[in-house]
Structures are given as structure tokens and as C-alpha cells.
Short mmCIF file of C-alpha atoms in Angstrom, two decimals:
data_model
loop_
_atom_site.label_atom_id
_atom_site.label_comp_id
_atom_site.label_asym_id
_atom_site.label_seq_id
_atom_site.Cartn_x
_atom_site.Cartn_y
_atom_site.Cartn_z
CA MET A 1 3.40 61.71 71.98
CA THR A 2 3.41 63.77 68.77
CA ALA A 3 4.21 62.34 65.34
CA ALA A 4 7.47 64.31 65.24
CA SER A 5 8.62 63.02 68.62
CA GLU A 6 7.62 59.47 67.65
CA ARG A 7 9.85 59.69 64.58
CA ALA A 8 12.73 61.14 66.59
CA ARG A 9 12.56 58.44 69.27
CA THR A 10 15.16 55.68 68.98
CA PRO A 11 13.33 52.46 67.98
CA SER A 12 13.20 49.76 70.62
CA ILE A 13 13.04 45.99 70.51
CA ARG A 14 9.28 46.22 71.17
CA ASP A 15 8.89 48.46 68.08
CA VAL A 16 10.61 45.77 66.03
CA ALA A 17 8.37 43.08 67.54
CA ARG A 18 5.22 45.12 66.80
CA LEU A 19 6.17 45.70 63.16
CA ALA A 20 7.18 42.06 62.63
CA GLY A 21 4.08 40.72 64.40
CA VAL A 22 6.07 38.68 66.93
CA SER A 23 6.94 38.87 70.61
CA HIS A 24 9.91 40.86 71.83
CA GLN A 25 11.36 37.57 73.14
CA THR A 26 11.38 36.30 69.55
CA VAL A 27 13.23 39.40 68.40
CA SER A 28 15.78 38.79 71.12
CA ARG A 29 16.25 35.20 69.95
CA VAL A 30 16.84 36.42 66.39
CA LEU A 31 19.41 38.94 67.58
CA ASN A 32 21.20 36.18 69.47
CA ASP A 33 21.01 33.81 66.49
CA HIS A 34 19.01 31.21 68.42
CA PRO A 35 18.72 27.94 66.44
CA SER A 36 15.02 27.43 67.26
CA ILE A 37 13.83 30.39 65.14
CA ARG A 38 12.08 29.44 61.89
CA PRO A 39 13.64 31.00 58.74
CA GLU A 40 10.43 32.84 57.79
CA THR A 41 10.16 34.34 61.29
CA LYS A 42 13.80 35.39 61.22
CA ALA A 43 13.26 37.03 57.81
CA LYS A 44 10.30 39.06 59.13
CA VAL A 45 12.27 40.26 62.13
CA LEU A 46 15.32 41.21 60.04
CA ASP A 47 13.07 43.12 57.63
CA ALA A 48 11.55 45.05 60.53
CA ILE A 49 15.02 45.82 61.90
CA ALA A 50 16.04 47.20 58.50
CA VAL A 51 12.89 49.33 58.13
CA LEU A 52 13.26 50.85 61.61
CA ASP A 53 17.07 51.08 61.43
CA TYR A 54 17.10 49.41 64.85
CA ARG A 55 20.41 49.27 66.73
CA PRO A 56 20.58 46.78 69.63
CA ASN A 57 21.65 48.02 73.04
CA LEU A 58 25.06 46.36 73.13
CA ALA A 59 25.56 46.87 76.84
CA ALA A 60 22.30 45.11 77.66
CA ARG A 61 23.00 42.44 75.11
CA ALA A 62 26.40 41.76 76.65
CA LEU A 63 24.71 40.99 80.00
CA VAL A 64 22.59 38.32 78.32
CA THR A 65 25.13 36.81 75.93
CA SER A 66 28.35 37.42 77.94
CA ARG A 67 29.68 39.10 74.79
CA SER A 68 30.49 42.77 74.34
CA GLN A 69 30.29 42.75 70.53
CA THR A 70 33.69 44.45 70.63
CA LEU A 71 37.00 43.37 69.15
CA GLY A 72 40.32 44.66 70.46
CA ILE A 73 43.33 45.64 68.39
CA LEU A 74 46.76 45.63 70.01
CA SER A 75 49.22 47.55 67.84
CA ALA A 76 52.88 48.41 68.22
CA THR A 77 53.28 49.83 64.72
CA VAL A 78 51.74 53.30 64.95
CA GLY A 79 51.70 55.32 61.73
CA GLU A 80 53.12 52.67 59.40
CA PHE A 81 51.29 52.21 56.11
CA GLY A 82 50.80 48.44 56.30
CA PRO A 83 49.36 48.16 59.83
CA THR A 84 47.27 51.30 59.33
CA SER A 85 45.72 49.74 56.21
CA SER A 86 45.04 46.49 58.08
CA ILE A 87 43.43 48.33 60.99
CA ALA A 88 41.09 50.21 58.66
CA ALA A 89 40.04 46.91 57.05
CA ILE A 90 39.54 45.28 60.47
CA GLU A 91 37.28 48.14 61.57
CA GLU A 92 35.21 47.97 58.37
CA ALA A 93 34.83 44.18 58.50
CA ALA A 94 33.94 44.27 62.21
CA ARG A 95 31.25 46.92 61.67
CA ALA A 96 29.71 44.80 58.90
CA GLU A 97 29.32 42.01 61.49
CA GLY A 98 27.82 44.28 64.14
CA TYR A 99 31.03 44.67 66.16
CA SER A 100 32.79 47.77 67.37
CA VAL A 101 36.58 47.99 67.70
CA SER A 102 38.80 49.20 70.53
CA THR A 103 42.39 49.94 69.49
CA LEU A 104 45.30 50.20 71.91
CA ASN A 105 48.66 51.44 70.64
CA LEU A 106 51.70 50.25 72.53
CA PRO A 107 54.12 53.13 73.22
CA GLU A 108 56.79 50.51 73.88
CA THR A 109 56.97 46.73 73.76
CA THR A 110 58.26 45.99 77.24
CA PRO A 111 56.60 43.06 79.06
CA GLU A 112 55.01 45.57 81.44
CA ALA A 113 53.48 47.64 78.62
CA ILE A 114 52.20 44.57 76.78
CA GLY A 115 50.68 43.11 79.93
CA ALA A 116 49.01 46.40 80.82
CA ALA A 117 47.51 46.69 77.33
CA VAL A 118 46.10 43.15 77.39
CA ARG A 119 44.62 43.75 80.84
CA GLN A 120 43.06 47.00 79.62
CA LEU A 121 41.37 45.16 76.74
CA GLY A 122 40.23 42.57 79.28
CA ARG A 123 38.58 45.28 81.38
CA GLU A 124 36.75 46.38 78.25
CA HIS A 125 35.47 42.78 77.92
CA VAL A 126 36.50 42.47 74.28
CA ASP A 127 35.44 39.20 72.68
CA GLY A 128 38.70 38.75 70.77
CA ILE A 129 41.96 40.53 69.95
CA VAL A 130 43.91 41.17 66.75
CA VAL A 131 47.62 41.66 67.45
CA LEU A 132 49.69 43.86 65.13
CA ALA A 133 52.97 43.89 67.02
CA PRO A 134 55.56 42.07 64.93
CA GLN A 135 58.30 41.84 67.51
CA VAL A 136 59.33 38.45 68.86
CA ARG A 137 59.18 39.62 72.49
CA VAL A 138 55.49 40.53 72.18
CA PHE A 139 54.59 36.90 71.58
CA HIS A 140 56.83 35.68 74.36
CA VAL A 141 54.74 37.82 76.72
CA LEU A 142 51.41 36.77 75.21
CA ARG A 143 52.32 33.09 75.54
CA GLY A 144 53.00 33.61 79.23
CA MET A 145 49.69 35.30 79.96
CA ALA A 146 46.70 33.18 80.90
CA SER A 147 43.77 34.49 78.89
CA SER A 148 40.54 32.95 77.65
CA VAL A 149 40.16 35.64 74.98
CA PRO A 150 41.00 34.35 71.49
CA PHE A 151 43.52 36.31 69.47
CA VAL A 152 44.80 36.46 65.90
CA THR A 153 48.23 37.79 64.99
CA LEU A 154 49.18 39.57 61.77
CA GLN A 155 52.56 39.64 60.02
CA THR A 156 54.11 36.96 62.20
CA ALA A 157 55.95 33.73 61.87
CA SER A 158 54.28 30.49 62.87
CA GLY A 159 54.51 29.30 66.44
CA SER A 160 53.24 32.50 68.08
CA ASP A 161 50.19 30.70 69.55
CA GLY A 162 46.71 31.84 68.66
CA VAL A 163 46.10 31.95 64.92
CA SER A 164 48.67 33.62 62.69
CA LEU A 165 48.08 35.42 59.39
CA SER A 166 50.76 36.84 57.15
CA ALA A 167 51.94 37.57 53.67
CA ASP A 168 54.79 35.32 52.57
CA GLN A 169 57.62 37.65 53.53
CA VAL A 170 60.36 35.17 52.61
CA ALA A 171 58.94 34.60 49.13
CA GLY A 172 58.58 38.33 48.53
CA ALA A 173 62.18 39.05 49.52
CA ARG A 174 63.41 36.15 47.42
CA ALA A 175 61.45 37.42 44.40
CA VAL A 176 62.87 40.94 44.54
CA THR A 177 66.43 39.67 45.10
CA GLU A 178 66.09 37.22 42.20
CA HIS A 179 64.87 40.12 40.04
CA LEU A 180 68.07 42.04 40.82
CA ILE A 181 70.11 38.92 39.99
CA ASP A 182 68.23 38.49 36.70
CA LEU A 183 69.18 42.09 35.84
CA GLY A 184 72.83 41.06 36.07
CA HIS A 185 73.69 42.20 39.60
CA THR A 186 76.05 39.92 41.49
CA ASP A 187 77.03 42.18 44.41
CA ILE A 188 73.80 43.01 46.25
CA LEU A 189 73.64 44.59 49.69
CA HIS A 190 70.72 44.31 52.10
CA LEU A 191 69.48 47.21 54.21
CA ALA A 192 67.64 45.18 56.85
CA GLY A 193 65.04 46.06 59.46
CA PRO A 194 65.78 46.11 63.18
CA GLN A 195 66.54 43.01 65.19
CA ASP A 196 63.64 41.27 66.97
CA TRP A 197 61.23 42.22 64.16
CA ILE A 198 59.77 39.08 62.60
CA GLU A 199 59.26 40.81 59.25
CA ALA A 200 62.87 41.95 59.14
CA GLU A 201 64.17 38.44 59.80
CA SER A 202 61.86 36.89 57.18
CA ARG A 203 62.88 39.39 54.49
CA MET A 204 66.56 38.92 55.26
CA ARG A 205 66.11 35.17 54.98
CA GLY A 206 64.52 35.48 51.53
CA TYR A 207 67.41 37.68 50.40
CA LEU A 208 70.01 35.22 51.69
CA ASP A 209 68.19 32.22 50.18
CA ALA A 210 68.19 33.85 46.73
CA LEU A 211 71.91 34.66 46.88
CA ARG A 212 72.77 31.18 48.13
CA ASP A 213 70.79 29.48 45.37
CA ALA A 214 72.51 31.67 42.76
CA ASP A 215 75.91 30.92 44.34
CA LEU A 216 76.59 34.64 44.85
CA PRO A 217 78.56 36.30 47.65
CA THR A 218 76.72 37.61 50.70
CA PHE A 219 77.47 40.72 52.72
CA PRO A 220 76.70 41.41 56.37
CA PRO A 221 73.27 43.06 56.50
CA ILE A 222 73.06 46.72 57.46
CA ARG A 223 70.57 46.99 60.32
CA GLY A 224 68.19 49.92 59.92
CA ASP A 225 65.16 51.21 61.78
CA TRP A 226 62.52 51.33 58.98
CA THR A 227 62.81 55.13 58.57
CA ALA A 228 63.66 57.21 55.50
CA ASP A 229 66.13 59.16 57.64
CA PHE A 230 68.16 56.02 58.28
CA GLY A 231 68.00 55.16 54.58
CA TYR A 232 69.39 58.59 53.72
CA PHE A 233 72.24 58.18 56.21
CA ALA A 234 73.01 54.72 54.79
CA GLY A 235 73.03 56.09 51.24
CA GLN A 236 75.56 58.76 52.18
CA GLU A 237 77.82 56.16 53.83
CA LEU A 238 77.45 53.45 51.19
CA ALA A 239 78.26 55.86 48.36
CA ARG A 240 81.90 55.63 49.49
CA ARG A 241 81.98 51.84 48.89
CA PRO A 242 82.89 50.43 45.47
CA ASP A 243 81.93 46.80 46.14
CA PHE A 244 78.21 46.62 45.21
CA THR A 245 75.86 47.47 42.35
CA ALA A 246 72.42 47.00 43.96
CA VAL A 247 70.68 47.32 47.33
CA PHE A 248 67.54 45.59 48.54
CA ALA A 249 66.04 47.62 51.38
CA ALA A 250 63.65 45.83 53.74
CA ASN A 251 60.97 48.50 53.38
CA ASP A 252 60.08 51.33 51.02
CA LEU A 253 60.77 54.19 53.41
CA MET A 254 64.39 53.14 53.86
CA ALA A 255 64.69 52.57 50.09
CA ILE A 256 63.38 56.07 49.33
CA GLY A 257 65.76 57.63 51.85
CA LEU A 258 68.57 55.52 50.39
CA MET A 259 67.94 56.88 46.89
CA HIS A 260 67.95 60.42 48.27
CA GLY A 261 71.24 59.77 50.05
CA PHE A 262 72.79 58.29 46.91
CA ARG A 263 71.66 61.27 44.83
CA ASP A 264 73.10 63.79 47.26
CA ALA A 265 76.38 61.82 47.27
CA GLY A 266 76.60 61.94 43.47
CA LEU A 267 75.36 58.44 42.59
CA ARG A 268 72.60 58.01 40.00
CA VAL A 269 69.79 55.48 40.52
CA PRO A 270 69.59 53.20 38.57
CA HIS A 271 72.52 54.14 36.31
CA ASP A 272 75.19 53.72 38.99
CA VAL A 273 73.31 51.58 41.53
CA SER A 274 69.93 49.82 41.55
CA VAL A 275 67.58 50.02 44.53
CA ALA A 276 64.56 47.93 45.51
CA GLY A 277 62.21 48.12 48.50
CA PHE A 278 59.36 46.20 50.11
CA ASP A 279 55.67 47.04 50.93
CA ASP A 280 54.60 49.10 47.88
CA ILE A 281 53.48 52.14 49.86
CA PRO A 282 51.47 54.59 47.70
CA VAL A 283 54.33 57.05 47.22
CA ALA A 284 56.61 54.31 45.83
CA ALA A 285 55.02 54.74 42.39
CA HIS A 286 55.55 58.52 42.45
CA VAL A 287 59.14 59.09 43.60
CA ALA A 288 61.86 59.72 41.01
CA PRO A 289 62.87 57.19 39.91
CA THR A 290 59.80 55.11 40.66
CA LEU A 291 60.62 52.37 43.14
CA THR A 292 60.83 48.65 42.39
CA THR A 293 59.20 46.96 45.36
CA VAL A 294 57.01 44.12 46.66
CA HIS A 295 53.28 44.66 47.02
CA GLN A 296 51.38 43.26 50.02
CA ASP A 297 47.59 43.17 50.44
CA PHE A 298 47.38 44.56 53.97
CA SER A 299 43.62 45.13 53.75
CA GLU A 300 42.93 41.48 52.92
CA LEU A 301 44.98 40.45 55.95
CA GLY A 302 42.73 42.62 58.13
CA ARG A 303 39.55 41.14 56.65
CA ARG A 304 40.84 37.60 57.13
CA ALA A 305 41.70 38.37 60.76
CA VAL A 306 38.10 39.34 61.51
CA ARG A 307 36.70 36.24 59.80
CA ILE A 308 38.97 33.96 61.80
CA LEU A 309 38.39 35.74 65.10
CA LEU A 310 34.60 35.68 64.73
CA ALA A 311 34.73 31.99 63.88
CA GLU A 312 36.61 31.37 67.14
CA ILE A 313 34.21 33.53 69.12
CA ARG A 314 31.18 31.73 67.65
CA ASP A 315 32.77 28.32 68.05
CA GLU A 316 32.58 27.72 64.30
CA PRO A 317 35.14 25.97 62.08
CA ILE A 318 38.12 28.28 61.61
CA PRO A 319 38.71 29.07 57.94
CA ALA A 320 42.14 28.10 56.65
CA PHE A 321 43.88 30.73 54.55
CA PRO A 322 47.13 30.26 52.67
CA ALA A 323 49.79 32.92 53.14
CA LEU A 324 49.17 35.84 50.81
CA ALA A 325 51.58 35.80 47.89
CA PRO A 326 53.41 39.15 47.57
CA VAL A 327 53.57 40.64 44.07
CA LEU A 328 56.75 42.10 42.57
CA ARG A 329 56.32 45.64 41.17
CA MET A 330 59.08 46.26 38.65
CA ARG A 331 59.76 49.98 38.21
CA GLU A 332 62.56 52.35 37.25
CA SER A 333 64.86 52.17 40.31
CA ALA A 334 66.27 48.75 39.32
CA ALA A 335 67.88 48.35 35.90
CA ALA A 336 70.13 45.93 34.06
CA ARG A 337 73.78 46.03 34.98
#
């Protein structure tokens, strides 16, 4: 074998063993985190792995450890800023731990589609699953499926089984509604998310709690679909009503569409009506007027999900995380009455 071909050849476990001065069985024990390995031996093997840029054969390793070194992501929120940010963080955190990620997007959240997706991840022998599907019915299906694979859910209420991570949606909605009240608004409408979405229900609850505590009148929520198009339609319709001075929209896309609809109907934001959203998507700071909203750390949720899932997989103590506290971003779209 020539020097050039030797350099081009993918390093093997025996190459690592030779460089570290140990047996290939010892290298295997290090890779599988065997407790009998002395720290100095483990250090030598890890140094050799780094020098050679050795990548274990995951398929072969799975046969020995019964683990695929793969995490699954089950998502029913394709294209939305928050889940997309969480997925990117999950992938990065998983790679740092030597795991790959298999993502399945649910085209619909029927029991049949959910069951098929979980079975698909099972056929891929994933070691654990992160669920980003914040509809109540998804968790009804998951609870009814017998599975030994651990899973973590994001953006959910408690009681979904598995381990649940979320930002405090109720507190965030309360904070933005209280901000509108502090600005002097007493007639505040809520453009809510769709029914069956856990986030939508939590944000509506925070809004209602704030109004109740301030002894202010409540209005029936306007059920939207998270899109800017619906927000625009709502803005056109609401411009004909004289009975409100502010609107809290359950997400930024609907809030941005709402402001567009108000503008085209002849209402000025915030001079005639104040608007606030939720999520703090990047464009929220660049629309005119800039949008008052609630910031969520979606990336941190993704990183926490991986830490919890790997702890379950490795049978380690599961870290306890408090709900992430959303942060109010006060901008131009909400002003004093």
C-alpha cells in the first residue's frame, strides 16, 4: 500500500488501537463507555481517535450495544420559525454527542398518520424521539401506543406522558396583555390560535387571566390559523368594529397580517389601535411599525430535549429544568391610549 493510499484509507478501530498502544477490544470498551477502563487508558484512546479523526461504524456498533446512535424527531409544525429553530438545535446537540437525527414531518395529525410515523421511527431503531407536534390529539395517540422508546415533547402542557419541555406560554401571554393594560387599554381583543393546539389554549388562558385580574371585560376570542393571511382578513373585518383599542395576536405572523389589514382599512397602528404578537420571529423587529411581542428561546428548548433524552437512554438521572421564562419585547406597535 502506498503512502497516499494509506492516508486516504478510512481509519479503523485497529489503527486507533495501534496508535494508542492498546488492544482493539480496549478501544471498543472506551467507545461503549465501559466502567472498567482506567482514566489514563481512556485518555490515550480518545487522543488517538482525535488524531486519526476516527468515526465508529454505527451500524456495527448498534449490533453490539443494541443502540443505533440515532434520535428521531416527530414534527407536525413544518416551516414554522419556532419548531425549525428547535430542530436545528436538536441536530447540533445530537451531533456533539455522536448521534445522528432522523426527522419525520407529519403531513396530517390523524391517528393513522401519527401511528405510521412512530412505527417508521421504530423501524429505523431510533434510541429516542423528540416530539414537536403541539396538538392535543397527538398525545392521545402516543399514550395509546405501547413503545419502549423514550420520548420528550416540546411546547406542551403537562400530562402528555414522557418528559415535557416548554416555555411558560401562560406567563408570556399574561405579560403582554398586562403591558397593554398598563398602556391604558381596557378593551383588548384576542386573535387566538386554532382549537386543539396546546400553545393556543395556553396563550388564551394567560390573556384571560390578565383581564380577569384587572377586572376588565373579556371578548370571545377570534380563532385563527397562525397565518399572516388570516391576520390580514381579521384586520379588514375588525376595522369595522368600534369596541376595542388593542389586539393581542397569539403569534407574530397573525399580528403582522393584522397590522397590514388595519392599514389597508384606514386604521393606523399604534395611533388608532395597538397590536401585540407572540414568538419574536426575526422579522418582528423589522416590520413597520416594529412589533411588540414575546420572545421564546426555541434553541434552548431543543438543547434541553437532547440532554433529557440522552439521560433516559443512558439510564442516568434526568435533569430537571424549569419552564423557560418568555421575555416581553416592547416595540412601536403598542402605545399608550
